[in-house]
mmCIF file with all atom_site columns, C-alpha atoms in Angstrom:
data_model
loop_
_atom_site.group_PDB
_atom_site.id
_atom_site.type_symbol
_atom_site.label_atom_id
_atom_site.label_alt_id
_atom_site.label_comp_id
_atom_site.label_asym_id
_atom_site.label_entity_id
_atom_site.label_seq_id
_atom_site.pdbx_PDB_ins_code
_atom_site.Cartn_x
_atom_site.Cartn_y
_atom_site.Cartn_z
_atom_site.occupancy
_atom_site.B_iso_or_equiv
_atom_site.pdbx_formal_charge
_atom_site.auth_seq_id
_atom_site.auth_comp_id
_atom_site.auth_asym_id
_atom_site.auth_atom_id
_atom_site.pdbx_PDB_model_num
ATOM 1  C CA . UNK A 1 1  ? -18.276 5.143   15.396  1.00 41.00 ? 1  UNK A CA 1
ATOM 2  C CA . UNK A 1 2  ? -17.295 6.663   18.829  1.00 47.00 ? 2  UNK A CA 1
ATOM 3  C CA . UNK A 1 3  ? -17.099 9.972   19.698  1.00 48.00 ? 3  UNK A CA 1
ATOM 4  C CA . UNK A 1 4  ? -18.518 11.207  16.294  1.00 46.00 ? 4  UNK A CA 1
ATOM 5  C CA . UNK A 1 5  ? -15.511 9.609   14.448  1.00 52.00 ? 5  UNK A CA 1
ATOM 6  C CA . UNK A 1 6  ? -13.597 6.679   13.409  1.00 57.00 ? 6  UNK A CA 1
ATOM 7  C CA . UNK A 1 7  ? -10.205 5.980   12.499  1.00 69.00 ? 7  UNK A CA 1
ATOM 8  C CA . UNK A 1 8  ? -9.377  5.290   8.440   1.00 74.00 ? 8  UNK A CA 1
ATOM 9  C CA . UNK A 1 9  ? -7.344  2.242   7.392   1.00 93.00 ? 9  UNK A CA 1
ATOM 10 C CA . UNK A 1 10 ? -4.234  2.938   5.596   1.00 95.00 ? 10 UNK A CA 1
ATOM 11 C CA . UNK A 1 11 ? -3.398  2.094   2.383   1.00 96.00 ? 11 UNK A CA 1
ATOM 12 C CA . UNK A 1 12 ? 0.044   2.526   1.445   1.00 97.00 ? 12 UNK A CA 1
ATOM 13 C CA . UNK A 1 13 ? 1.304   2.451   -2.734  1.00 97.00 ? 13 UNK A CA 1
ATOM 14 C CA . UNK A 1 14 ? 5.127   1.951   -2.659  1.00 96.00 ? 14 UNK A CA 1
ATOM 15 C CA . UNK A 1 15 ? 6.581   2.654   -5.944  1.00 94.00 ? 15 UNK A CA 1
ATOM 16 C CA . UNK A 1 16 ? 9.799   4.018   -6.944  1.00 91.00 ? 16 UNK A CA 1
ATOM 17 C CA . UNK A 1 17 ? 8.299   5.795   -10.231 1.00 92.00 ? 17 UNK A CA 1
ATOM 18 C CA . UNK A 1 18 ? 6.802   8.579   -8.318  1.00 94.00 ? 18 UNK A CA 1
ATOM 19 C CA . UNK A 1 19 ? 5.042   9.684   -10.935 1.00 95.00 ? 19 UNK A CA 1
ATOM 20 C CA . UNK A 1 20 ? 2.868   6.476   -11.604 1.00 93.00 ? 20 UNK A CA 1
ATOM 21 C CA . UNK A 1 21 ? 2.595   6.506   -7.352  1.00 94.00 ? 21 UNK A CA 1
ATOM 22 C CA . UNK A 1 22 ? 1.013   9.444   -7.442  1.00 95.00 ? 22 UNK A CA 1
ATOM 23 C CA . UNK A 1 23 ? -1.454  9.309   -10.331 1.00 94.00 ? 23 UNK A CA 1
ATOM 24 C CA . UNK A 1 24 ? -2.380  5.454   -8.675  1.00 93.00 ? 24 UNK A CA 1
ATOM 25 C CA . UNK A 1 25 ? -3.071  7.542   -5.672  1.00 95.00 ? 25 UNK A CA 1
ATOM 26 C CA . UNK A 1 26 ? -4.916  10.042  -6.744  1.00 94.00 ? 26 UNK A CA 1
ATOM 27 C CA . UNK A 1 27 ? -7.155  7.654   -8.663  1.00 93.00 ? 27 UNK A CA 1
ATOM 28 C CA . UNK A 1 28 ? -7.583  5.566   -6.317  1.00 92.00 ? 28 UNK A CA 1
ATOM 29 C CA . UNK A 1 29 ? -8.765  8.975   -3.511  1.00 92.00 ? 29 UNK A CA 1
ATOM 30 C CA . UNK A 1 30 ? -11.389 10.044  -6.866  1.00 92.00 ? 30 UNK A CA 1
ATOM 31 C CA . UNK A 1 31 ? -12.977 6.676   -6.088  1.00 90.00 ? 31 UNK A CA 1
ATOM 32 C CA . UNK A 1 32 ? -16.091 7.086   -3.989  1.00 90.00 ? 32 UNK A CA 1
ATOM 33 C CA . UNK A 1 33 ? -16.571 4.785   -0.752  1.00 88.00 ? 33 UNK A CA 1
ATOM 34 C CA . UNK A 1 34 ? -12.818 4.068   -0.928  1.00 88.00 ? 34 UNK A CA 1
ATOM 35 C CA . UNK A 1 35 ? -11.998 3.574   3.029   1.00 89.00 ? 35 UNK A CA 1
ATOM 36 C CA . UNK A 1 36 ? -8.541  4.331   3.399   1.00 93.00 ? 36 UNK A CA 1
ATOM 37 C CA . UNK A 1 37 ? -5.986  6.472   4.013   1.00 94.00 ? 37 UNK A CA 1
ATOM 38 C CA . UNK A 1 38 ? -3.648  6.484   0.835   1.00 96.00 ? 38 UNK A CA 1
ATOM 39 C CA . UNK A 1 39 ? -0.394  7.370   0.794   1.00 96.00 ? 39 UNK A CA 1
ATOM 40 C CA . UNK A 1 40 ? 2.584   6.896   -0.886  1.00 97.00 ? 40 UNK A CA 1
ATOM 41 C CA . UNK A 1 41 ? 6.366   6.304   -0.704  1.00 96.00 ? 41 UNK A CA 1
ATOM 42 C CA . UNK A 1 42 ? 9.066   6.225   -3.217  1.00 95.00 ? 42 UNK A CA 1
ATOM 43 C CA . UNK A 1 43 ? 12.201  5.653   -0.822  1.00 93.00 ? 43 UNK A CA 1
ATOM 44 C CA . UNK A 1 44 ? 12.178  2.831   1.216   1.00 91.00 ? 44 UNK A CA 1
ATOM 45 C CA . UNK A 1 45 ? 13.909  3.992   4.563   1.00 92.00 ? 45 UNK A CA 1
ATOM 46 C CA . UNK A 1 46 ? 10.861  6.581   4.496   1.00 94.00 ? 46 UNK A CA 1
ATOM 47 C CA . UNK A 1 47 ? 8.553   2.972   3.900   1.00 94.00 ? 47 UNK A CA 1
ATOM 48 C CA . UNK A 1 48 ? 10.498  1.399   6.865   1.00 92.00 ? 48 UNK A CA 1
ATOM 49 C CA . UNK A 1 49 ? 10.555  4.205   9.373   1.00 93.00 ? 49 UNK A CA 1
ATOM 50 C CA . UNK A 1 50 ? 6.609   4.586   9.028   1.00 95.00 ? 50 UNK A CA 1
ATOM 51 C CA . UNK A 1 51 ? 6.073   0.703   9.087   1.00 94.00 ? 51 UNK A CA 1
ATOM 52 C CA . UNK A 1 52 ? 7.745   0.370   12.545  1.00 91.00 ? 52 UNK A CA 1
ATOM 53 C CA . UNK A 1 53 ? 5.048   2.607   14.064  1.00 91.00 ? 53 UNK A CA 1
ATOM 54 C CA . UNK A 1 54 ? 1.731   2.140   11.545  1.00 94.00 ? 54 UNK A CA 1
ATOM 55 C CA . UNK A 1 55 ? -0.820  -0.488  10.808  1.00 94.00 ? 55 UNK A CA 1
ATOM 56 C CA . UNK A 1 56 ? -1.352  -0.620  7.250   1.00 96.00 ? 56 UNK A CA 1
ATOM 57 C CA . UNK A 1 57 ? -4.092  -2.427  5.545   1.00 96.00 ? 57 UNK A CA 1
ATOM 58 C CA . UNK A 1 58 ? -3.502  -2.960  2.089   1.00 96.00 ? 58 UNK A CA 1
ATOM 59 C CA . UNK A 1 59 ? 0.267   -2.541  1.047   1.00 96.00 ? 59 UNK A CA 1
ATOM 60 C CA . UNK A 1 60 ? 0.663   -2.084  -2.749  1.00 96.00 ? 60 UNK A CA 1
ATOM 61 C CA . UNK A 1 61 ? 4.313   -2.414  -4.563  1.00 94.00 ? 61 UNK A CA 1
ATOM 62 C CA . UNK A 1 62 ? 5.101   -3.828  -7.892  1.00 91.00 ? 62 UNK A CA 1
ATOM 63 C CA . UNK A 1 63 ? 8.057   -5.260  -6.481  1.00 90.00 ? 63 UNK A CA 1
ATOM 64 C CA . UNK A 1 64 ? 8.909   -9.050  -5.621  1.00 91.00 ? 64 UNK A CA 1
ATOM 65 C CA . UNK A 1 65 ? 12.109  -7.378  -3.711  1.00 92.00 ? 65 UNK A CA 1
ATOM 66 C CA . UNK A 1 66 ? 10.042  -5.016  -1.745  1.00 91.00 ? 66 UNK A CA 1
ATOM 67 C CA . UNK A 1 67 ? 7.923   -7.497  -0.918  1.00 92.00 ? 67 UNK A CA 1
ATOM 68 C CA . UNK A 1 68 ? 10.416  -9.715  0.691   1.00 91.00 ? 68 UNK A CA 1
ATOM 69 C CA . UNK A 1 69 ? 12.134  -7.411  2.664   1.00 91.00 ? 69 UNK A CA 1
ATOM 70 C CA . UNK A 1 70 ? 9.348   -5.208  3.985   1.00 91.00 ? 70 UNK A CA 1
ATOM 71 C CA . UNK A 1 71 ? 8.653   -6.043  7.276   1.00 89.00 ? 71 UNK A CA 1
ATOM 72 C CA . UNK A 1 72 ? 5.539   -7.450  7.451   1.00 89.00 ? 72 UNK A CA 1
ATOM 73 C CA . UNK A 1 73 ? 4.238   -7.045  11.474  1.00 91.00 ? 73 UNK A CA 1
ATOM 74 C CA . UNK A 1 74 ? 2.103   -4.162  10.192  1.00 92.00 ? 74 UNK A CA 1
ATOM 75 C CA . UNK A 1 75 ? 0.808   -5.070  7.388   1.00 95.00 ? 75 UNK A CA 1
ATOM 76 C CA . UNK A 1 76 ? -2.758  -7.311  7.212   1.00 95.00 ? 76 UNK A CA 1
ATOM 77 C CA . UNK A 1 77 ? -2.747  -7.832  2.589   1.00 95.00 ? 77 UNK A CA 1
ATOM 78 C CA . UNK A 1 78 ? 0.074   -6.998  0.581   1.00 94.00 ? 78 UNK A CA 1
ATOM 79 C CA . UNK A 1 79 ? -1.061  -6.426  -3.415  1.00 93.00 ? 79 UNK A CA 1
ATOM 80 C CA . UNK A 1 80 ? 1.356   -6.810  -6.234  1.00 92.00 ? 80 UNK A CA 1
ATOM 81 C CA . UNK A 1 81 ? 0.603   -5.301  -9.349  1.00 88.00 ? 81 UNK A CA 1
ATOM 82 C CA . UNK A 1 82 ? 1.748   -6.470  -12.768 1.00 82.00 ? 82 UNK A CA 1
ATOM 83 C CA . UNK A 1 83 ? 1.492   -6.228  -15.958 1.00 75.00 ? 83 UNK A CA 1
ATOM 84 C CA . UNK A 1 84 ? 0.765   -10.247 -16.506 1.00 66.00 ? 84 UNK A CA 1
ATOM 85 C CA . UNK A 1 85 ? -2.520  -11.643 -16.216 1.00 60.00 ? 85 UNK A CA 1
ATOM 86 C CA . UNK A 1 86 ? -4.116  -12.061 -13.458 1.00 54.00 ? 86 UNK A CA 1
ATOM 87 C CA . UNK A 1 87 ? -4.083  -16.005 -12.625 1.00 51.00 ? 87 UNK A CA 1
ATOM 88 C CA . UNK A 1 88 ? -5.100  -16.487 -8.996  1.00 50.00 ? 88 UNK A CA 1
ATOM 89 C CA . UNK A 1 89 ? -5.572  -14.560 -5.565  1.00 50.00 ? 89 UNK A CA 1
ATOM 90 C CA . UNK A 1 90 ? -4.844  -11.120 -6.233  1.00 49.00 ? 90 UNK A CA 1
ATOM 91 C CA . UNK A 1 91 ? -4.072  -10.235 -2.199  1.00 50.00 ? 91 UNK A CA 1
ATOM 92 C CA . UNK A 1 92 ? -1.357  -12.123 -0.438  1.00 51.00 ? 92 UNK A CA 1
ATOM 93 C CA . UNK A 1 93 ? -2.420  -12.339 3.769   1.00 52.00 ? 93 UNK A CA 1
ATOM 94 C CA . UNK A 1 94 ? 0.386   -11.169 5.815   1.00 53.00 ? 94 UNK A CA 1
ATOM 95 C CA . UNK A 1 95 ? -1.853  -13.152 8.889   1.00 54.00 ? 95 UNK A CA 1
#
């Protein structure tokens, strides 16, 4: 910690049902010790436009297409989330 502060991770939820989004969010924020930043997007040009300038930390999207096409420069773990069972590494490096 310098100067009596540090700078938060982000942690960004991209979903198009803003609903879910939003209650994943605010879950995750009720959470104690959680050490990010959270925010969410539900259009991707808005995703995009803050990727080009941001580091993000954890990236989570329950899309395979999103996933693809994000560009990935920024972002250190991408998770997915599914329904399915969970069958191996739950984080995907983007290093």
């Amino acid at each position: 910690m310098e100067g009596g502060s540090f700078i938060r991770k982000n942690c960004v939820i991209y979903d198009m049902d803003e609903q879910y989004a939003y209650r994943l969010m605010n879950y995750m924020r009720g959470k104690p010790g959680v050490p990010y930043e959270i925010m969410v997007f539900t259009d991707s040009d808005s995703l995009n436009d803050f990727l080009k300038n941001n580091e993000v930390e954890v990236f989570i999207t329950n899309s395979e297409e999103v996933i693809r096409d994000v560009p990935k420069g920024n972002i250190h773990y991408i998770l997915k989330l599914s329904e399915e069972e969970l069958t191996g590494s739950f984080a995907e490096s983007t290093e």
